[in-house]
Amino acid sequence: MTHSKGRFLTADRQKHLLIKQQHPELDIRFVFSRSKTTISKTSKTTYGDWCLKYGFKYADKSIPDAWLKEKPKIK
């Protein structure tokens, strides 16, 4: 399943951390238009930094071919 939206607000980041905590089996990944954008005007943390800190995979602009070629994990 894919989902697209604009900004990645604090509430969105918190929601994804809760989802990851409650469902560690899910493979949640992000595609940003620019992962080097800071998460707020007052922060030095970028979207990419945030993903690395919390163990999410991410990419810029488009879904990497390698992601598309991965075989699904069967439960």
mmJSON file of the N, C-alpha and C atoms, coordinates in Angstrom:
{"data_MODEL":{"atom_site":{
"group_PDB":["ATOM","ATOM","ATOM","ATOM","ATOM","ATOM","ATOM","ATOM","ATOM","ATOM","ATOM","ATOM","ATOM","ATOM","ATOM","ATOM","ATOM","ATOM","ATOM","ATOM","ATOM","ATOM","ATOM","ATOM","ATOM","ATOM","ATOM","ATOM","ATOM","ATOM","ATOM","ATOM","ATOM","ATOM","ATOM","ATOM","ATOM","ATOM","ATOM","ATOM","ATOM","ATOM","ATOM","ATOM","ATOM","ATOM","ATOM","ATOM","ATOM","ATOM","ATOM","ATOM","ATOM","ATOM","ATOM","ATOM","ATOM","ATOM","ATOM","ATOM","ATOM","ATOM","ATOM","ATOM","ATOM","ATOM","ATOM","ATOM","ATOM","ATOM","ATOM","ATOM","ATOM","ATOM","ATOM","ATOM","ATOM","ATOM","ATOM","ATOM","ATOM","ATOM","ATOM","ATOM","ATOM","ATOM","ATOM","ATOM","ATOM","ATOM","ATOM","ATOM","ATOM","ATOM","ATOM","ATOM","ATOM","ATOM","ATOM","ATOM","ATOM","ATOM","ATOM","ATOM","ATOM","ATOM","ATOM","ATOM","ATOM","ATOM","ATOM","ATOM","ATOM","ATOM","ATOM","ATOM","ATOM","ATOM","ATOM","ATOM","ATOM","ATOM","ATOM","ATOM","ATOM","ATOM","ATOM","ATOM","ATOM","ATOM","ATOM","ATOM","ATOM","ATOM","ATOM","ATOM","ATOM","ATOM","ATOM","ATOM","ATOM","ATOM","ATOM","ATOM","ATOM","ATOM","ATOM","ATOM","ATOM","ATOM","ATOM","ATOM","ATOM","ATOM","ATOM","ATOM","ATOM","ATOM","ATOM","ATOM","ATOM","ATOM","ATOM","ATOM","ATOM","ATOM","ATOM","ATOM","ATOM","ATOM","ATOM","ATOM","ATOM","ATOM","ATOM","ATOM","ATOM","ATOM","ATOM","ATOM","ATOM","ATOM","ATOM","ATOM","ATOM","ATOM","ATOM","ATOM","ATOM","ATOM","ATOM","ATOM","ATOM","ATOM","ATOM","ATOM","ATOM","ATOM","ATOM","ATOM","ATOM","ATOM","ATOM","ATOM","ATOM","ATOM","ATOM","ATOM","ATOM","ATOM","ATOM","ATOM","ATOM","ATOM","ATOM","ATOM","ATOM","ATOM","ATOM","ATOM","ATOM","ATOM","ATOM","ATOM","ATOM"],
"id":[1,2,3,4,5,6,7,8,9,10,11,12,13,14,15,16,17,18,19,20,21,22,23,24,25,26,27,28,29,30,31,32,33,34,35,36,37,38,39,40,41,42,43,44,45,46,47,48,49,50,51,52,53,54,55,56,57,58,59,60,61,62,63,64,65,66,67,68,69,70,71,72,73,74,75,76,77,78,79,80,81,82,83,84,85,86,87,88,89,90,91,92,93,94,95,96,97,98,99,100,101,102,103,104,105,106,107,108,109,110,111,112,113,114,115,116,117,118,119,120,121,122,123,124,125,126,127,128,129,130,131,132,133,134,135,136,137,138,139,140,141,142,143,144,145,146,147,148,149,150,151,152,153,154,155,156,157,158,159,160,161,162,163,164,165,166,167,168,169,170,171,172,173,174,175,176,177,178,179,180,181,182,183,184,185,186,187,188,189,190,191,192,193,194,195,196,197,198,199,200,201,202,203,204,205,206,207,208,209,210,211,212,213,214,215,216,217,218,219,220,221,222,223,224,225],
"type_symbol":["N","C","C","N","C","C","N","C","C","N","C","C","N","C","C","N","C","C","N","C","C","N","C","C","N","C","C","N","C","C","N","C","C","N","C","C","N","C","C","N","C","C","N","C","C","N","C","C","N","C","C","N","C","C","N","C","C","N","C","C","N","C","C","N","C","C","N","C","C","N","C","C","N","C","C","N","C","C","N","C","C","N","C","C","N","C","C","N","C","C","N","C","C","N","C","C","N","C","C","N","C","C","N","C","C","N","C","C","N","C","C","N","C","C","N","C","C","N","C","C","N","C","C","N","C","C","N","C","C","N","C","C","N","C","C","N","C","C","N","C","C","N","C","C","N","C","C","N","C","C","N","C","C","N","C","C","N","C","C","N","C","C","N","C","C","N","C","C","N","C","C","N","C","C","N","C","C","N","C","C","N","C","C","N","C","C","N","C","C","N","C","C","N","C","C","N","C","C","N","C","C","N","C","C","N","C","C","N","C","C","N","C","C","N","C","C","N","C","C","N","C","C","N","C","C"],
"label_atom_id":["N","CA","C","N","CA","C","N","CA","C","N","CA","C","N","CA","C","N","CA","C","N","CA","C","N","CA","C","N","CA","C","N","CA","C","N","CA","C","N","CA","C","N","CA","C","N","CA","C","N","CA","C","N","CA","C","N","CA","C","N","CA","C","N","CA","C","N","CA","C","N","CA","C","N","CA","C","N","CA","C","N","CA","C","N","CA","C","N","CA","C","N","CA","C","N","CA","C","N","CA","C","N","CA","C","N","CA","C","N","CA","C","N","CA","C","N","CA","C","N","CA","C","N","CA","C","N","CA","C","N","CA","C","N","CA","C","N","CA","C","N","CA","C","N","CA","C","N","CA","C","N","CA","C","N","CA","C","N","CA","C","N","CA","C","N","CA","C","N","CA","C","N","CA","C","N","CA","C","N","CA","C","N","CA","C","N","CA","C","N","CA","C","N","CA","C","N","CA","C","N","CA","C","N","CA","C","N","CA","C","N","CA","C","N","CA","C","N","CA","C","N","CA","C","N","CA","C","N","CA","C","N","CA","C","N","CA","C","N","CA","C","N","CA","C","N","CA","C","N","CA","C","N","CA","C","N","CA","C","N","CA","C"],
"label_alt_id":[null,null,null,null,null,null,null,null,null,null,null,null,null,null,null,null,null,null,null,null,null,null,null,null,null,null,null,null,null,null,null,null,null,null,null,null,null,null,null,null,null,null,null,null,null,null,null,null,null,null,null,null,null,null,null,null,null,null,null,null,null,null,null,null,null,null,null,null,null,null,null,null,null,null,null,null,null,null,null,null,null,null,null,null,null,null,null,null,null,null,null,null,null,null,null,null,null,null,null,null,null,null,null,null,null,null,null,null,null,null,null,null,null,null,null,null,null,null,null,null,null,null,null,null,null,null,null,null,null,null,null,null,null,null,null,null,null,null,null,null,null,null,null,null,null,null,null,null,null,null,null,null,null,null,null,null,null,null,null,null,null,null,null,null,null,null,null,null,null,null,null,null,null,null,null,null,null,null,null,null,null,null,null,null,null,null,null,null,null,null,null,null,null,null,null,null,null,null,null,null,null,null,null,null,null,null,null,null,null,null,null,null,null,null,null,null,null,null,null,null,null,null,null,null,null],
"label_comp_id":["MET","MET","MET","THR","THR","THR","HIS","HIS","HIS","SER","SER","SER","LYS","LYS","LYS","GLY","GLY","GLY","ARG","ARG","ARG","PHE","PHE","PHE","LEU","LEU","LEU","THR","THR","THR","ALA","ALA","ALA","ASP","ASP","ASP","ARG","ARG","ARG","GLN","GLN","GLN","LYS","LYS","LYS","HIS","HIS","HIS","LEU","LEU","LEU","LEU","LEU","LEU","ILE","ILE","ILE","LYS","LYS","LYS","GLN","GLN","GLN","GLN","GLN","GLN","HIS","HIS","HIS","PRO","PRO","PRO","GLU","GLU","GLU","LEU","LEU","LEU","ASP","ASP","ASP","ILE","ILE","ILE","ARG","ARG","ARG","PHE","PHE","PHE","VAL","VAL","VAL","PHE","PHE","PHE","SER","SER","SER","ARG","ARG","ARG","SER","SER","SER","LYS","LYS","LYS","THR","THR","THR","THR","THR","THR","ILE","ILE","ILE","SER","SER","SER","LYS","LYS","LYS","THR","THR","THR","SER","SER","SER","LYS","LYS","LYS","THR","THR","THR","THR","THR","THR","TYR","TYR","TYR","GLY","GLY","GLY","ASP","ASP","ASP","TRP","TRP","TRP","CYS","CYS","CYS","LEU","LEU","LEU","LYS","LYS","LYS","TYR","TYR","TYR","GLY","GLY","GLY","PHE","PHE","PHE","LYS","LYS","LYS","TYR","TYR","TYR","ALA","ALA","ALA","ASP","ASP","ASP","LYS","LYS","LYS","SER","SER","SER","ILE","ILE","ILE","PRO","PRO","PRO","ASP","ASP","ASP","ALA","ALA","ALA","TRP","TRP","TRP","LEU","LEU","LEU","LYS","LYS","LYS","GLU","GLU","GLU","LYS","LYS","LYS","PRO","PRO","PRO","LYS","LYS","LYS","ILE","ILE","ILE","LYS","LYS","LYS"],
"label_asym_id":["A","A","A","A","A","A","A","A","A","A","A","A","A","A","A","A","A","A","A","A","A","A","A","A","A","A","A","A","A","A","A","A","A","A","A","A","A","A","A","A","A","A","A","A","A","A","A","A","A","A","A","A","A","A","A","A","A","A","A","A","A","A","A","A","A","A","A","A","A","A","A","A","A","A","A","A","A","A","A","A","A","A","A","A","A","A","A","A","A","A","A","A","A","A","A","A","A","A","A","A","A","A","A","A","A","A","A","A","A","A","A","A","A","A","A","A","A","A","A","A","A","A","A","A","A","A","A","A","A","A","A","A","A","A","A","A","A","A","A","A","A","A","A","A","A","A","A","A","A","A","A","A","A","A","A","A","A","A","A","A","A","A","A","A","A","A","A","A","A","A","A","A","A","A","A","A","A","A","A","A","A","A","A","A","A","A","A","A","A","A","A","A","A","A","A","A","A","A","A","A","A","A","A","A","A","A","A","A","A","A","A","A","A","A","A","A","A","A","A","A","A","A","A","A","A"],
"label_entity_id":["1","1","1","1","1","1","1","1","1","1","1","1","1","1","1","1","1","1","1","1","1","1","1","1","1","1","1","1","1","1","1","1","1","1","1","1","1","1","1","1","1","1","1","1","1","1","1","1","1","1","1","1","1","1","1","1","1","1","1","1","1","1","1","1","1","1","1","1","1","1","1","1","1","1","1","1","1","1","1","1","1","1","1","1","1","1","1","1","1","1","1","1","1","1","1","1","1","1","1","1","1","1","1","1","1","1","1","1","1","1","1","1","1","1","1","1","1","1","1","1","1","1","1","1","1","1","1","1","1","1","1","1","1","1","1","1","1","1","1","1","1","1","1","1","1","1","1","1","1","1","1","1","1","1","1","1","1","1","1","1","1","1","1","1","1","1","1","1","1","1","1","1","1","1","1","1","1","1","1","1","1","1","1","1","1","1","1","1","1","1","1","1","1","1","1","1","1","1","1","1","1","1","1","1","1","1","1","1","1","1","1","1","1","1","1","1","1","1","1","1","1","1","1","1","1"],
"label_seq_id":[1,1,1,2,2,2,3,3,3,4,4,4,5,5,5,6,6,6,7,7,7,8,8,8,9,9,9,10,10,10,11,11,11,12,12,12,13,13,13,14,14,14,15,15,15,16,16,16,17,17,17,18,18,18,19,19,19,20,20,20,21,21,21,22,22,22,23,23,23,24,24,24,25,25,25,26,26,26,27,27,27,28,28,28,29,29,29,30,30,30,31,31,31,32,32,32,33,33,33,34,34,34,35,35,35,36,36,36,37,37,37,38,38,38,39,39,39,40,40,40,41,41,41,42,42,42,43,43,43,44,44,44,45,45,45,46,46,46,47,47,47,48,48,48,49,49,49,50,50,50,51,51,51,52,52,52,53,53,53,54,54,54,55,55,55,56,56,56,57,57,57,58,58,58,59,59,59,60,60,60,61,61,61,62,62,62,63,63,63,64,64,64,65,65,65,66,66,66,67,67,67,68,68,68,69,69,69,70,70,70,71,71,71,72,72,72,73,73,73,74,74,74,75,75,75],
"pdbx_PDB_ins_code":[null,null,null,null,null,null,null,null,null,null,null,null,null,null,null,null,null,null,null,null,null,null,null,null,null,null,null,null,null,null,null,null,null,null,null,null,null,null,null,null,null,null,null,null,null,null,null,null,null,null,null,null,null,null,null,null,null,null,null,null,null,null,null,null,null,null,null,null,null,null,null,null,null,null,null,null,null,null,null,null,null,null,null,null,null,null,null,null,null,null,null,null,null,null,null,null,null,null,null,null,null,null,null,null,null,null,null,null,null,null,null,null,null,null,null,null,null,null,null,null,null,null,null,null,null,null,null,null,null,null,null,null,null,null,null,null,null,null,null,null,null,null,null,null,null,null,null,null,null,null,null,null,null,null,null,null,null,null,null,null,null,null,null,null,null,null,null,null,null,null,null,null,null,null,null,null,null,null,null,null,null,null,null,null,null,null,null,null,null,null,null,null,null,null,null,null,null,null,null,null,null,null,null,null,null,null,null,null,null,null,null,null,null,null,null,null,null,null,null,null,null,null,null,null,null],
"Cartn_x":[0.839,0.0,0.887,0.528,1.269,0.337,0.941,0.175,1.024,0.398,1.134,0.49,1.332,0.807,1.877,1.567,2.5,3.469,3.198,4.124,4.139,5.251,5.443,5.534,4.386,4.284,4.624,4.809,5.122,4.105,2.836,1.786,1.933,2.307,2.514,3.696,4.776,5.957,5.643,4.928,4.548,3.655,2.724,1.821,2.61,3.588,4.365,5.239,5.724,6.489,5.585,4.356,3.41,3.042,2.831,2.52,3.675,4.896,6.076,6.2,5.927,6.008,4.947,3.742,2.646,2.638,3.27,3.292,4.699,5.649,7.037,7.221,6.236,6.331,6.102,5.541,5.28,6.558,6.651,7.8,7.368,7.593,7.165,8.344,8.14,9.195,8.638,9.539,9.132,9.867,9.168,9.777,9.499,10.563,10.453,10.828,10.268,10.699,12.134,12.478,13.848,14.09,14.788,15.011,15.939,16.612,17.51,16.786,15.476,14.668,14.571,14.705,14.606,13.149,12.968,11.611,10.844,11.568,10.928,11.925,11.439,12.323,13.343,13.017,13.901,14.776,14.701,15.449,16.542,17.614,18.674,18.454,17.498,17.194,16.457,16.929,16.268,15.313,14.461,13.578,14.4,15.488,16.357,16.978,17.429,17.991,16.964,15.735,14.671,14.46,14.412,14.226,15.363,16.585,17.731,17.669,17.327,17.251,16.248,15.131,14.07,13.972,14.918,14.989,14.025,13.653,12.801,13.674,13.347,14.018,13.382,14.197,13.663,14.413,13.8,14.408,13.971,14.608,14.264,13.618,12.588,11.925,11.071,11.616,10.846,11.21,10.381,10.627,11.81,12.848,14.013,13.644,14.263,14.021,14.283,15.307,15.643,14.469,13.744,12.574,11.514,11.332,10.304,10.652,11.934,12.386,12.451,12.287,12.324,11.154,11.439,10.364,9.621,8.302,7.529,7.889,7.895,8.14,6.832,6.861,5.661,5.657,4.518,4.383,4.247],
"Cartn_y":[-1.173,0.0,1.24,2.22,3.478,4.61,5.637,6.806,8.031,9.067,10.277,11.471,12.371,13.594,14.669,15.817,16.938,16.954,17.766,17.961,16.768,16.624,15.535,16.163,16.484,17.229,16.371,17.037,16.349,15.254,15.558,14.567,13.358,13.589,12.484,11.625,12.268,11.521,10.698,11.288,10.563,9.371,9.571,8.491,7.322,7.62,6.551,5.827,6.534,5.878,4.93,5.347,4.477,3.256,3.458,2.331,1.344,1.853,0.974,0.222,0.899,0.282,-0.818,-0.556,-1.501,-2.607,-2.35,-3.323,-3.404,-3.951,-3.995,-4.848,-5.662,-6.5,-5.711,-4.51,-3.698,-3.074,-3.033,-2.435,-1.057,-0.036,1.323,2.078,2.646,3.389,4.728,5.683,7.026,7.446,8.174,8.804,10.295,11.052,12.504,13.221,14.395,15.194,15.681,15.875,16.271,15.887,14.795,14.278,15.17,16.113,17.017,18.244,18.302,19.375,19.163,20.238,20.107,19.911,19.205,18.868,20.077,21.143,22.406,23.539,24.751,25.912,26.022,25.489,25.62,24.394,23.391,22.145,21.99,21.332,20.971,19.563,18.843,17.478,17.493,16.686,16.572,15.375,15.295,14.136,12.849,12.888,11.715,11.357,12.365,12.124,11.438,11.932,11.371,9.902,9.588,8.199,7.307,7.781,6.999,6.774,7.798,7.7,6.635,6.53,5.621,4.344,4.127,2.866,2.711,3.816,3.758,3.893,3.145,3.324,4.524,5.239,6.396,6.599,7.34,7.678,9.084,9.614,10.93,10.781,11.569,11.753,10.579,9.363,8.231,6.946,5.943,4.651,3.992,3.614,2.974,1.644,1.362,0.1,-1.091,-0.991,-2.094,-2.425,-1.406,-1.654,-2.427,-2.065,-2.706,-4.147,-4.462,-5.81,-6.748,-6.21,-7.05,-8.015,-9.228,-10.213,-9.927,-10.042,-9.806,-10.817,-10.356,-11.255,-11.927,-13.241,-14.016,-14.302,-14.063,-14.318,-15.77],
"Cartn_z":[0.0,0.0,0.0,-0.754,-0.76,-0.372,0.168,0.574,0.277,-0.191,-0.528,0.152,0.634,1.236,1.179,1.655,1.603,2.76,3.753,4.86,5.809,6.537,7.488,8.878,9.421,10.674,11.893,13.028,14.279,14.57,14.416,14.677,13.76,12.509,11.563,11.99,12.394,12.833,14.078,15.017,16.241,15.91,14.988,14.583,14.0,13.144,12.531,13.553,14.55,15.613,16.409,16.69,17.397,16.56,15.266,14.377,14.386,14.274,14.262,15.587,16.684,18.008,18.162,17.705,17.867,16.814,15.67,14.566,13.964,14.728,14.243,12.985,12.659,11.468,10.175,10.279,9.091,8.552,7.256,6.578,6.073,6.897,6.567,5.975,4.798,4.107,3.651,3.478,3.076,1.809,0.958,-0.216,-0.08,0.057,0.234,-1.05,-1.243,-2.383,-2.135,-0.869,-0.508,0.954,1.171,2.527,3.351,2.716,3.438,4.001,3.794,4.366,5.873,6.639,8.089,8.504,9.624,10.065,10.587,10.939,11.317,11.135,11.185,11.017,12.14,13.306,14.471,14.707,13.831,14.017,12.973,13.362,12.409,11.861,12.439,12.019,10.687,9.754,8.452,8.47,7.448,7.323,7.264,6.517,6.424,7.764,8.508,9.847,10.737,10.694,11.521,11.171,9.879,9.447,9.945,9.807,10.276,11.781,12.515,13.977,14.418,13.714,14.136,13.297,12.412,11.676,10.519,9.89,8.701,7.454,6.423,5.136,4.446,3.659,2.94,1.639,0.756,-0.529,-0.917,-1.95,-2.484,-3.86,-4.082,-5.378,-5.854,-5.859,-6.385,-5.645,-5.828,-5.2,-5.905,-5.164,-5.796,-6.455,-7.59,-8.291,-7.378,-6.544,-5.642,-4.721,-4.284,-3.434,-4.208,-5.465,-6.284,-6.623,-6.647,-6.998,-5.801,-4.6,-3.395,-3.39,-2.948,-2.815,-1.517,-1.547,-0.315,0.759,1.998,3.116,3.483,3.523,3.837,5.331,5.958,7.396,7.69],
"occupancy":[1.0,1.0,1.0,1.0,1.0,1.0,1.0,1.0,1.0,1.0,1.0,1.0,1.0,1.0,1.0,1.0,1.0,1.0,1.0,1.0,1.0,1.0,1.0,1.0,1.0,1.0,1.0,1.0,1.0,1.0,1.0,1.0,1.0,1.0,1.0,1.0,1.0,1.0,1.0,1.0,1.0,1.0,1.0,1.0,1.0,1.0,1.0,1.0,1.0,1.0,1.0,1.0,1.0,1.0,1.0,1.0,1.0,1.0,1.0,1.0,1.0,1.0,1.0,1.0,1.0,1.0,1.0,1.0,1.0,1.0,1.0,1.0,1.0,1.0,1.0,1.0,1.0,1.0,1.0,1.0,1.0,1.0,1.0,1.0,1.0,1.0,1.0,1.0,1.0,1.0,1.0,1.0,1.0,1.0,1.0,1.0,1.0,1.0,1.0,1.0,1.0,1.0,1.0,1.0,1.0,1.0,1.0,1.0,1.0,1.0,1.0,1.0,1.0,1.0,1.0,1.0,1.0,1.0,1.0,1.0,1.0,1.0,1.0,1.0,1.0,1.0,1.0,1.0,1.0,1.0,1.0,1.0,1.0,1.0,1.0,1.0,1.0,1.0,1.0,1.0,1.0,1.0,1.0,1.0,1.0,1.0,1.0,1.0,1.0,1.0,1.0,1.0,1.0,1.0,1.0,1.0,1.0,1.0,1.0,1.0,1.0,1.0,1.0,1.0,1.0,1.0,1.0,1.0,1.0,1.0,1.0,1.0,1.0,1.0,1.0,1.0,1.0,1.0,1.0,1.0,1.0,1.0,1.0,1.0,1.0,1.0,1.0,1.0,1.0,1.0,1.0,1.0,1.0,1.0,1.0,1.0,1.0,1.0,1.0,1.0,1.0,1.0,1.0,1.0,1.0,1.0,1.0,1.0,1.0,1.0,1.0,1.0,1.0,1.0,1.0,1.0,1.0,1.0,1.0,1.0,1.0,1.0,1.0,1.0,1.0],
"B_iso_or_equiv":[0.0,0.0,0.0,0.0,0.0,0.0,0.0,0.0,0.0,0.0,0.0,0.0,0.0,0.0,0.0,0.0,0.0,0.0,0.0,0.0,0.0,0.0,0.0,0.0,0.0,0.0,0.0,0.0,0.0,0.0,0.0,0.0,0.0,0.0,0.0,0.0,0.0,0.0,0.0,0.0,0.0,0.0,0.0,0.0,0.0,0.0,0.0,0.0,0.0,0.0,0.0,0.0,0.0,0.0,0.0,0.0,0.0,0.0,0.0,0.0,0.0,0.0,0.0,0.0,0.0,0.0,0.0,0.0,0.0,0.0,0.0,0.0,0.0,0.0,0.0,0.0,0.0,0.0,0.0,0.0,0.0,0.0,0.0,0.0,0.0,0.0,0.0,0.0,0.0,0.0,0.0,0.0,0.0,0.0,0.0,0.0,0.0,0.0,0.0,0.0,0.0,0.0,0.0,0.0,0.0,0.0,0.0,0.0,0.0,0.0,0.0,0.0,0.0,0.0,0.0,0.0,0.0,0.0,0.0,0.0,0.0,0.0,0.0,0.0,0.0,0.0,0.0,0.0,0.0,0.0,0.0,0.0,0.0,0.0,0.0,0.0,0.0,0.0,0.0,0.0,0.0,0.0,0.0,0.0,0.0,0.0,0.0,0.0,0.0,0.0,0.0,0.0,0.0,0.0,0.0,0.0,0.0,0.0,0.0,0.0,0.0,0.0,0.0,0.0,0.0,0.0,0.0,0.0,0.0,0.0,0.0,0.0,0.0,0.0,0.0,0.0,0.0,0.0,0.0,0.0,0.0,0.0,0.0,0.0,0.0,0.0,0.0,0.0,0.0,0.0,0.0,0.0,0.0,0.0,0.0,0.0,0.0,0.0,0.0,0.0,0.0,0.0,0.0,0.0,0.0,0.0,0.0,0.0,0.0,0.0,0.0,0.0,0.0,0.0,0.0,0.0,0.0,0.0,0.0,0.0,0.0,0.0,0.0,0.0,0.0],
"pdbx_formal_charge":[null,null,null,null,null,null,null,null,null,null,null,null,null,null,null,null,null,null,null,null,null,null,null,null,null,null,null,null,null,null,null,null,null,null,null,null,null,null,null,null,null,null,null,null,null,null,null,null,null,null,null,null,null,null,null,null,null,null,null,null,null,null,null,null,null,null,null,null,null,null,null,null,null,null,null,null,null,null,null,null,null,null,null,null,null,null,null,null,null,null,null,null,null,null,null,null,null,null,null,null,null,null,null,null,null,null,null,null,null,null,null,null,null,null,null,null,null,null,null,null,null,null,null,null,null,null,null,null,null,null,null,null,null,null,null,null,null,null,null,null,null,null,null,null,null,null,null,null,null,null,null,null,null,null,null,null,null,null,null,null,null,null,null,null,null,null,null,null,null,null,null,null,null,null,null,null,null,null,null,null,null,null,null,null,null,null,null,null,null,null,null,null,null,null,null,null,null,null,null,null,null,null,null,null,null,null,null,null,null,null,null,null,null,null,null,null,null,null,null,null,null,null,null,null,null],
"auth_seq_id":[1,1,1,2,2,2,3,3,3,4,4,4,5,5,5,6,6,6,7,7,7,8,8,8,9,9,9,10,10,10,11,11,11,12,12,12,13,13,13,14,14,14,15,15,15,16,16,16,17,17,17,18,18,18,19,19,19,20,20,20,21,21,21,22,22,22,23,23,23,24,24,24,25,25,25,26,26,26,27,27,27,28,28,28,29,29,29,30,30,30,31,31,31,32,32,32,33,33,33,34,34,34,35,35,35,36,36,36,37,37,37,38,38,38,39,39,39,40,40,40,41,41,41,42,42,42,43,43,43,44,44,44,45,45,45,46,46,46,47,47,47,48,48,48,49,49,49,50,50,50,51,51,51,52,52,52,53,53,53,54,54,54,55,55,55,56,56,56,57,57,57,58,58,58,59,59,59,60,60,60,61,61,61,62,62,62,63,63,63,64,64,64,65,65,65,66,66,66,67,67,67,68,68,68,69,69,69,70,70,70,71,71,71,72,72,72,73,73,73,74,74,74,75,75,75],
"auth_comp_id":["MET","MET","MET","THR","THR","THR","HIS","HIS","HIS","SER","SER","SER","LYS","LYS","LYS","GLY","GLY","GLY","ARG","ARG","ARG","PHE","PHE","PHE","LEU","LEU","LEU","THR","THR","THR","ALA","ALA","ALA","ASP","ASP","ASP","ARG","ARG","ARG","GLN","GLN","GLN","LYS","LYS","LYS","HIS","HIS","HIS","LEU","LEU","LEU","LEU","LEU","LEU","ILE","ILE","ILE","LYS","LYS","LYS","GLN","GLN","GLN","GLN","GLN","GLN","HIS","HIS","HIS","PRO","PRO","PRO","GLU","GLU","GLU","LEU","LEU","LEU","ASP","ASP","ASP","ILE","ILE","ILE","ARG","ARG","ARG","PHE","PHE","PHE","VAL","VAL","VAL","PHE","PHE","PHE","SER","SER","SER","ARG","ARG","ARG","SER","SER","SER","LYS","LYS","LYS","THR","THR","THR","THR","THR","THR","ILE","ILE","ILE","SER","SER","SER","LYS","LYS","LYS","THR","THR","THR","SER","SER","SER","LYS","LYS","LYS","THR","THR","THR","THR","THR","THR","TYR","TYR","TYR","GLY","GLY","GLY","ASP","ASP","ASP","TRP","TRP","TRP","CYS","CYS","CYS","LEU","LEU","LEU","LYS","LYS","LYS","TYR","TYR","TYR","GLY","GLY","GLY","PHE","PHE","PHE","LYS","LYS","LYS","TYR","TYR","TYR","ALA","ALA","ALA","ASP","ASP","ASP","LYS","LYS","LYS","SER","SER","SER","ILE","ILE","ILE","PRO","PRO","PRO","ASP","ASP","ASP","ALA","ALA","ALA","TRP","TRP","TRP","LEU","LEU","LEU","LYS","LYS","LYS","GLU","GLU","GLU","LYS","LYS","LYS","PRO","PRO","PRO","LYS","LYS","LYS","ILE","ILE","ILE","LYS","LYS","LYS"],
"auth_asym_id":["A","A","A","A","A","A","A","A","A","A","A","A","A","A","A","A","A","A","A","A","A","A","A","A","A","A","A","A","A","A","A","A","A","A","A","A","A","A","A","A","A","A","A","A","A","A","A","A","A","A","A","A","A","A","A","A","A","A","A","A","A","A","A","A","A","A","A","A","A","A","A","A","A","A","A","A","A","A","A","A","A","A","A","A","A","A","A","A","A","A","A","A","A","A","A","A","A","A","A","A","A","A","A","A","A","A","A","A","A","A","A","A","A","A","A","A","A","A","A","A","A","A","A","A","A","A","A","A","A","A","A","A","A","A","A","A","A","A","A","A","A","A","A","A","A","A","A","A","A","A","A","A","A","A","A","A","A","A","A","A","A","A","A","A","A","A","A","A","A","A","A","A","A","A","A","A","A","A","A","A","A","A","A","A","A","A","A","A","A","A","A","A","A","A","A","A","A","A","A","A","A","A","A","A","A","A","A","A","A","A","A","A","A","A","A","A","A","A","A","A","A","A","A","A","A"],
"auth_atom_id":["N","CA","C","N","CA","C","N","CA","C","N","CA","C","N","CA","C","N","CA","C","N","CA","C","N","CA","C","N","CA","C","N","CA","C","N","CA","C","N","CA","C","N","CA","C","N","CA","C","N","CA","C","N","CA","C","N","CA","C","N","CA","C","N","CA","C","N","CA","C","N","CA","C","N","CA","C","N","CA","C","N","CA","C","N","CA","C","N","CA","C","N","CA","C","N","CA","C","N","CA","C","N","CA","C","N","CA","C","N","CA","C","N","CA","C","N","CA","C","N","CA","C","N","CA","C","N","CA","C","N","CA","C","N","CA","C","N","CA","C","N","CA","C","N","CA","C","N","CA","C","N","CA","C","N","CA","C","N","CA","C","N","CA","C","N","CA","C","N","CA","C","N","CA","C","N","CA","C","N","CA","C","N","CA","C","N","CA","C","N","CA","C","N","CA","C","N","CA","C","N","CA","C","N","CA","C","N","CA","C","N","CA","C","N","CA","C","N","CA","C","N","CA","C","N","CA","C","N","CA","C","N","CA","C","N","CA","C","N","CA","C","N","CA","C","N","CA","C","N","CA","C","N","CA","C","N","CA","C","N","CA","C"],
"pdbx_PDB_model_num":[1,1,1,1,1,1,1,1,1,1,1,1,1,1,1,1,1,1,1,1,1,1,1,1,1,1,1,1,1,1,1,1,1,1,1,1,1,1,1,1,1,1,1,1,1,1,1,1,1,1,1,1,1,1,1,1,1,1,1,1,1,1,1,1,1,1,1,1,1,1,1,1,1,1,1,1,1,1,1,1,1,1,1,1,1,1,1,1,1,1,1,1,1,1,1,1,1,1,1,1,1,1,1,1,1,1,1,1,1,1,1,1,1,1,1,1,1,1,1,1,1,1,1,1,1,1,1,1,1,1,1,1,1,1,1,1,1,1,1,1,1,1,1,1,1,1,1,1,1,1,1,1,1,1,1,1,1,1,1,1,1,1,1,1,1,1,1,1,1,1,1,1,1,1,1,1,1,1,1,1,1,1,1,1,1,1,1,1,1,1,1,1,1,1,1,1,1,1,1,1,1,1,1,1,1,1,1,1,1,1,1,1,1,1,1,1,1,1,1,1,1,1,1,1,1]
}}}
